[in-house]
Structures are given as structure tokens and as C-alpha cells.
Coordinates of C-alpha atoms (C1' of nucleotides) in Angstrom, one line a residue:
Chain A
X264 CA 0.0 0.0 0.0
X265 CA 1.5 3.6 0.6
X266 CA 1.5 4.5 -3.2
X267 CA -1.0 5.7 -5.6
X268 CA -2.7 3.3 -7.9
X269 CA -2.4 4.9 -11.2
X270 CA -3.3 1.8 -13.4
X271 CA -6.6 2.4 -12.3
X272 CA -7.1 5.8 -14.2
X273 CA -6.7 6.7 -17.8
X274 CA -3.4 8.6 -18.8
X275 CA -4.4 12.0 -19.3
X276 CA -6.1 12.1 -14.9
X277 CA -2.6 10.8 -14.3
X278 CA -0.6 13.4 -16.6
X279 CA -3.0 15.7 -15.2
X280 CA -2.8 14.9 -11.7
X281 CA 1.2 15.1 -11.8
X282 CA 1.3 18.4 -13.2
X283 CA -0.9 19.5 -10.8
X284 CA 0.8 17.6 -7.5
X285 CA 4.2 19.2 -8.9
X286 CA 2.1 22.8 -8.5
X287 CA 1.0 21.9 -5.5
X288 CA 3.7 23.4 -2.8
X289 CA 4.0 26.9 -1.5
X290 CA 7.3 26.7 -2.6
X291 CA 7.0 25.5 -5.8
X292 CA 4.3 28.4 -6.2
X293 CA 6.2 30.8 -5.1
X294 CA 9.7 29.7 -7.6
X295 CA 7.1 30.0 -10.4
X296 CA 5.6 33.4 -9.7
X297 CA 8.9 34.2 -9.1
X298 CA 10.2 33.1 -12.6
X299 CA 7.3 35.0 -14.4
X300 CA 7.7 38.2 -12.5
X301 CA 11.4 38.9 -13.6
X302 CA 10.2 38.7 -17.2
X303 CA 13.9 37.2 -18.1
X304 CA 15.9 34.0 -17.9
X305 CA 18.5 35.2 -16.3
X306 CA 17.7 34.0 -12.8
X307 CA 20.3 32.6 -10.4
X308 CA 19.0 34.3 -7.5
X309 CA 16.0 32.0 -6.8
X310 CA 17.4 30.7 -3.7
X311 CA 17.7 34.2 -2.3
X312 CA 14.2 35.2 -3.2
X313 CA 13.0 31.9 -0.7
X314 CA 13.8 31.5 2.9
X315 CA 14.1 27.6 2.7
X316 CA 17.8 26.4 2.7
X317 CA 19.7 25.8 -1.2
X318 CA 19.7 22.0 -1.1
X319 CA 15.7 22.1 -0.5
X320 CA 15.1 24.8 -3.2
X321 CA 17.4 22.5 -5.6
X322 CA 15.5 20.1 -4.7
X323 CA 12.1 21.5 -5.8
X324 CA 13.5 22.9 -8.8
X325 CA 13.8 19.6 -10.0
X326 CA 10.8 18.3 -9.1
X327 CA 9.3 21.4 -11.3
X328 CA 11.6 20.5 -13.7
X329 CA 10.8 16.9 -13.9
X330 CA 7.4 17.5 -14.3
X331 CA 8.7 19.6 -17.5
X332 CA 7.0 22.8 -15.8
X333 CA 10.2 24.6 -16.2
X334 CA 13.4 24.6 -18.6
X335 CA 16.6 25.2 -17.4
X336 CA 19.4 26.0 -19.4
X337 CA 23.2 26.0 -18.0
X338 CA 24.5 30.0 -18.5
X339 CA 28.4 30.0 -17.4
X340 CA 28.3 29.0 -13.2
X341 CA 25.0 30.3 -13.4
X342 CA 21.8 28.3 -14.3
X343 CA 18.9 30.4 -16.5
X344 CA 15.3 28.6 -15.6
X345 CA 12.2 29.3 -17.2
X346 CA 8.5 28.4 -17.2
X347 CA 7.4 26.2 -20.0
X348 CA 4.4 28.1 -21.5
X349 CA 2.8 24.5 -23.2
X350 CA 2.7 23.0 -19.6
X351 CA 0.9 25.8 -18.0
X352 CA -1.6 26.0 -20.9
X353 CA -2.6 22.4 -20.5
X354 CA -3.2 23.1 -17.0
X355 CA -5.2 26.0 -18.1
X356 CA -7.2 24.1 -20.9
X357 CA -7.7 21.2 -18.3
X358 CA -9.6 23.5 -15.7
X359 CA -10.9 25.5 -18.3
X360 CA -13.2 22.6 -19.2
X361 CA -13.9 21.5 -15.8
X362 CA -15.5 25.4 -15.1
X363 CA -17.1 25.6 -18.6
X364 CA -18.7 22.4 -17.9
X365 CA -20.2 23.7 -14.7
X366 CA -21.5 26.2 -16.1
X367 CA -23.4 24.4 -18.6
X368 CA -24.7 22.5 -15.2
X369 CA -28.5 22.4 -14.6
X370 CA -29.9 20.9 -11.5
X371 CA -28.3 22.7 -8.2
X372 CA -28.9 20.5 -5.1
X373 CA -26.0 21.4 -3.1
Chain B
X203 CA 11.4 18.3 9.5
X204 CA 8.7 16.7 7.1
X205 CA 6.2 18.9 7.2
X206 CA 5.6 21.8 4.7
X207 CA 7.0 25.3 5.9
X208 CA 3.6 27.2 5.4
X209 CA 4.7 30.7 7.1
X210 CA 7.5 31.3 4.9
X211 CA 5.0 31.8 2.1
X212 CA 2.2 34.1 1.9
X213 CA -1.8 33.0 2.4
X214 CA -2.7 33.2 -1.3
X215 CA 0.6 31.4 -2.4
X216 CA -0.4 28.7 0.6
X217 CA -4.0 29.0 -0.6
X218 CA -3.6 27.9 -3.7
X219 CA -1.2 25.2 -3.0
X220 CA -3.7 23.7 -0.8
X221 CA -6.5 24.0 -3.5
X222 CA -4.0 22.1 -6.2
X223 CA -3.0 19.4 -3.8
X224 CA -6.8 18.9 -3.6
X225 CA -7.1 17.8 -6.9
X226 CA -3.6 16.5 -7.5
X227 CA -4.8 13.0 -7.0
X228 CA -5.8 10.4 -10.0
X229 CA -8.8 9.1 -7.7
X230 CA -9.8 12.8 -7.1
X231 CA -9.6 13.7 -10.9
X232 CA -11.8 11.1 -11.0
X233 CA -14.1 11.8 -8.7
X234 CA -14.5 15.6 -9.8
X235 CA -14.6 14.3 -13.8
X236 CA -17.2 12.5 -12.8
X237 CA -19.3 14.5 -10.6
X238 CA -19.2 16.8 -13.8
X239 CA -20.1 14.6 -15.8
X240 CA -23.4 13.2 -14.2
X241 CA -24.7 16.7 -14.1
X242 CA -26.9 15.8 -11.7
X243 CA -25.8 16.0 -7.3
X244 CA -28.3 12.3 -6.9
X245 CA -24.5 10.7 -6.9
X246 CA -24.5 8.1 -4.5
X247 CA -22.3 6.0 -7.4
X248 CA -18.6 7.0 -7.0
X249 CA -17.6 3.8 -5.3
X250 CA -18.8 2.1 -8.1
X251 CA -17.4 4.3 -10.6
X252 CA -14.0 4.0 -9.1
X253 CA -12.2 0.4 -8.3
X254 CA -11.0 1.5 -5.6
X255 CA -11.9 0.4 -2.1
X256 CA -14.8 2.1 0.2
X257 CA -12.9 3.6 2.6
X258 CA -10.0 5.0 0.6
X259 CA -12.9 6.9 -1.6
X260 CA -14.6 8.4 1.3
X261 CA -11.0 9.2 2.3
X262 CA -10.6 10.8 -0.8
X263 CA -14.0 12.7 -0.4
X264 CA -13.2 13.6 2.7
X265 CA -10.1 15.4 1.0
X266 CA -12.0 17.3 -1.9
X267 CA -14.6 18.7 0.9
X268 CA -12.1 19.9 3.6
X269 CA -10.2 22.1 0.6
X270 CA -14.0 23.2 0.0
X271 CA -14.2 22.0 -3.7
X272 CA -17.1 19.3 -3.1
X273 CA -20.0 20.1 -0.9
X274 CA -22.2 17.1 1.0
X275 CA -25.9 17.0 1.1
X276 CA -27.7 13.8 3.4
X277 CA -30.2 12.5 0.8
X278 CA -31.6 9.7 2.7
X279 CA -29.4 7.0 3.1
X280 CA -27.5 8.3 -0.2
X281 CA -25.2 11.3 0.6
X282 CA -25.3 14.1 -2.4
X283 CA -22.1 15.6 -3.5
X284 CA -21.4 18.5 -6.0
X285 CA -18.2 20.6 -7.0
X286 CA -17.9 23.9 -5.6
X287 CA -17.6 25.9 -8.9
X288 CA -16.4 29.2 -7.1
X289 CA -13.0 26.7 -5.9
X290 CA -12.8 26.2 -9.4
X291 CA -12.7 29.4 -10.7
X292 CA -10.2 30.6 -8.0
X293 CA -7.9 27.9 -9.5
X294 CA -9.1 28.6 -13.3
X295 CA -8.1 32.8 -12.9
X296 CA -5.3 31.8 -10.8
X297 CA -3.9 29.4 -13.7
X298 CA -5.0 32.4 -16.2
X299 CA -3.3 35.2 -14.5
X300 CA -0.1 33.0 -14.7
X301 CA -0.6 31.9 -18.6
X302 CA -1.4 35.4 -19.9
X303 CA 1.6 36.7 -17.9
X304 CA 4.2 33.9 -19.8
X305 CA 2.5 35.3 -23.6
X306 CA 3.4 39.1 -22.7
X307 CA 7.2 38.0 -21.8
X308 CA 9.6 39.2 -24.1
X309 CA 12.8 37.1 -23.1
X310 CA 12.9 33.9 -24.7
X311 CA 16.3 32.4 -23.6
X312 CA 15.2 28.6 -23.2
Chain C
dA211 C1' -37.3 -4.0 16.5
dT212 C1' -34.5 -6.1 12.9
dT213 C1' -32.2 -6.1 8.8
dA214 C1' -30.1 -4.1 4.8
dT215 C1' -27.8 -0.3 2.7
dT216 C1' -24.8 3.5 2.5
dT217 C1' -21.2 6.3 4.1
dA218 C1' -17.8 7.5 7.8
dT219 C1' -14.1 6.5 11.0
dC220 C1' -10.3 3.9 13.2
dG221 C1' -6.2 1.5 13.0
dT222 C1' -2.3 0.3 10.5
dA223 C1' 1.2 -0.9 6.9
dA224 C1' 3.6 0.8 2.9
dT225 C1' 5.3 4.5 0.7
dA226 C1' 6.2 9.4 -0.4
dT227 C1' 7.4 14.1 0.7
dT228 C1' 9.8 17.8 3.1
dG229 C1' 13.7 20.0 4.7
dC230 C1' 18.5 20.4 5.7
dA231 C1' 23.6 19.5 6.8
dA232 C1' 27.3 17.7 4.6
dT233 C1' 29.4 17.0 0.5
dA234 C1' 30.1 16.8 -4.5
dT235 C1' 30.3 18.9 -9.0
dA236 C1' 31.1 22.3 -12.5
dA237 C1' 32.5 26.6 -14.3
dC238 C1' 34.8 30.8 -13.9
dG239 C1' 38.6 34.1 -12.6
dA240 C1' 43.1 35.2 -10.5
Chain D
dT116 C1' 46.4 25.4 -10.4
dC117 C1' 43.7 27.2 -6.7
dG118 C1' 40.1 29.4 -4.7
dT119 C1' 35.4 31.1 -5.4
dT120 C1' 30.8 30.8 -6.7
dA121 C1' 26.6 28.4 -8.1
dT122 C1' 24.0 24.4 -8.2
dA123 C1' 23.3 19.3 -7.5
dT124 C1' 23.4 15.1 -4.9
dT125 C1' 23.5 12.2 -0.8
dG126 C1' 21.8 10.7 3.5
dC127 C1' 18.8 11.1 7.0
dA128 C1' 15.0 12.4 10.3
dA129 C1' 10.3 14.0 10.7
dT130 C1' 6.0 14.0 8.8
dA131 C1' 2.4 13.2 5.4
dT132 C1' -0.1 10.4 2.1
dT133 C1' -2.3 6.3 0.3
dA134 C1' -4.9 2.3 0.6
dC135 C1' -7.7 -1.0 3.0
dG136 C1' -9.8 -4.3 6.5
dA137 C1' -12.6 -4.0 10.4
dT138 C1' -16.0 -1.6 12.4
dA139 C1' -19.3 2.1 13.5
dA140 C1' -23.1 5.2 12.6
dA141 C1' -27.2 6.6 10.3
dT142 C1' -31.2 5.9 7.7
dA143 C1' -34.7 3.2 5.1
dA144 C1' -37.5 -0.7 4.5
dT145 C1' -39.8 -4.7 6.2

DNA sequence: ATTATTTATCGTAATATTGCAATATAACGA
DNA sequence: TCGTTATATTGCAATATTACGATAAATAAT
């Protein structure tokens, strides 16, 4: 037991579900507002902009990374990381639906 | 250690990440796909629907309604559940906000 | 009242996540 | 080459999540 099931669900709840989970951190918020409000790549100053300690904010860098919710390109001694624009819009698409489809909803028990 | 540093991070950034970690589940995708899909809140089904056991969905329900994006109803014996479409739409312009910010970005080093 | 049905809770095992100190790696400049 | 700077990896402790069997609670029907 312990770990999640996925061969229960179809593909796209899992892809889905993973972008999302990799989202789903105050930290991992925070690194991505982060890389859109500079507006540039050149960013090696992430770990100053957090409080948490430089293993732990390399460490969720990855994770963001591995979910392929940012880029990161090596720039000298520096690292530049950006947001991958696709990745975000298929989040967006993805809830999109979901609210459009509410919308759309007729009976109102709750 | 283990546990998430939430006061390093402001309430909307925490906010959100709680909201996302909601849903970042395959069983909950699931669950709030299919609560869409019925378009109807007579849902006393999602066992079924799901092959998962009893206890781990109501777990699971238990989940989506404490990060207020389901809400309960007693129907009887049956118990009447519905997505919360204003949680949705937090997430949805939340999403937005971030997407529309990436297309206005000029630097395009990755 | 008794029984069946539906959902919730408890307890627990397996696994995953979070955070950091210590250390490693990699690239640059003197 | 050596030191400096920036980032990654390792190892580990604390905590959280996932899943489920067993059981409880609540209501409906007989």
C-alpha cells in the first residue's frame, strides 16, 4: 500500500494529476511566480528570493523540472530557468473545461 | 522536518497550493470528472465508478470537501455531493493570470 | 425492532514528501 | 592550479499520504 494506484485511471487524470501535485507546494508556487515576475531568464538568485535552505530549493527545482513545468538552461556558473508556456496552458485548458462544464450544469442540489 | 514550511509563504501562495493538492490526486480527478459529468448532485455511485476500495474513496471525499471544492448533502441514506464551482474558478483565474503573464514575456532564452 | 444499505471512522502498513547538513560537481577568474 | 561561486546530490530524520480491513453510525424498508 502507501503509493497511488495509477493503473486504475486513464493517462491523461494521471498526466494531469502530476502536473498539478508538482504545483501543489507553497514553494513550488512561489519559484514560479517568481520566474514569471522577472520577465527574463537570467535568474540565479531564486534561492535568495526563498527563505528555505539551497539543497531544498534545488531540490524543488527539480521536481518542477521533472514534471517539465520549467526549462533550465546552464548560463556559465549560473543556471537560467524558465517556465514552459505549453505546460501551463494544459493546466489551463484542463480546468478551463472543468468550469465551462459547470457552467453548462443544470440541477443545483447542493 | 517533514512537514511543509507554510509561514514562509504568503496566504494566497499557501492558498492555492492547498487548493492544487486537492485535486492533484488520480482518484480525485476522477471523482471531480465524474461529478461533472453526471450533471446531476443524486451521486451516490462514485464507489462504483471508481475500483477503488470504500474507505480510501470516502478518504478521498473527505479530501476534496475539507479544501472546500465538493459540498455534501444527506439524501436519505445516499449522501449528495457536487463541485464547488467558485474553488474552481479561484484555481481557473489563478492558472489564467499565470498563462497570460508567460505570452506578454519578451525574453525567450530557453 | 430487525435487517439491509450507505457512508464514515479507526487503526495500521507501505510508501512518499519535506527539509537540511554535509558533500560533491562544475565553471569561472586570478 | 587554486580558490570562489553556483548548483546538484546524498543521506537522513520528521512528517504526510495512500490504501484497505474492520467496524461504527445513520437511515430506510420490512
Amino acid at each position: 500500500m502507501g503509493s497511488t494506484k495509477t493503473d486504475l485511471f486513464s493517462t491523461e487524470q494521471n498526466e494531469i494529476a502530476a502536473l498539478l501535485k508538482a504545483i501543489a507546494h507553497p514553494a513550488r508556487i512561489a519559484i514560479l511566480e517568481y520566474l514569471v515576475k522577472v520577465d527574463t531568464c537570467i535568474c540565479g538568485d531564486i534561492v535568495n528570493e526563498l527563505t528555505l535552505a539551497q539543497p531544498t530549493v534545488s531540490q524543488h527545482l527539480r521536481e518542477l523540472k521533472n514534471a517539465g513545468l520549467i526549462k533550465g538552461n546552464v548560463e556559465g556558473t549560473a543556471i537560467c530557468y524558465c517556465v514552459d508556456q505549453s505546460k501551463i496552458a494544459r493546466i489551463q485548458a484542463y480546468v478551463s473545461d472543468i468550469s465551462s462544464k459547470l457552467d453548462h450544469k443544470t440541477d443545483q442540489c447542493c
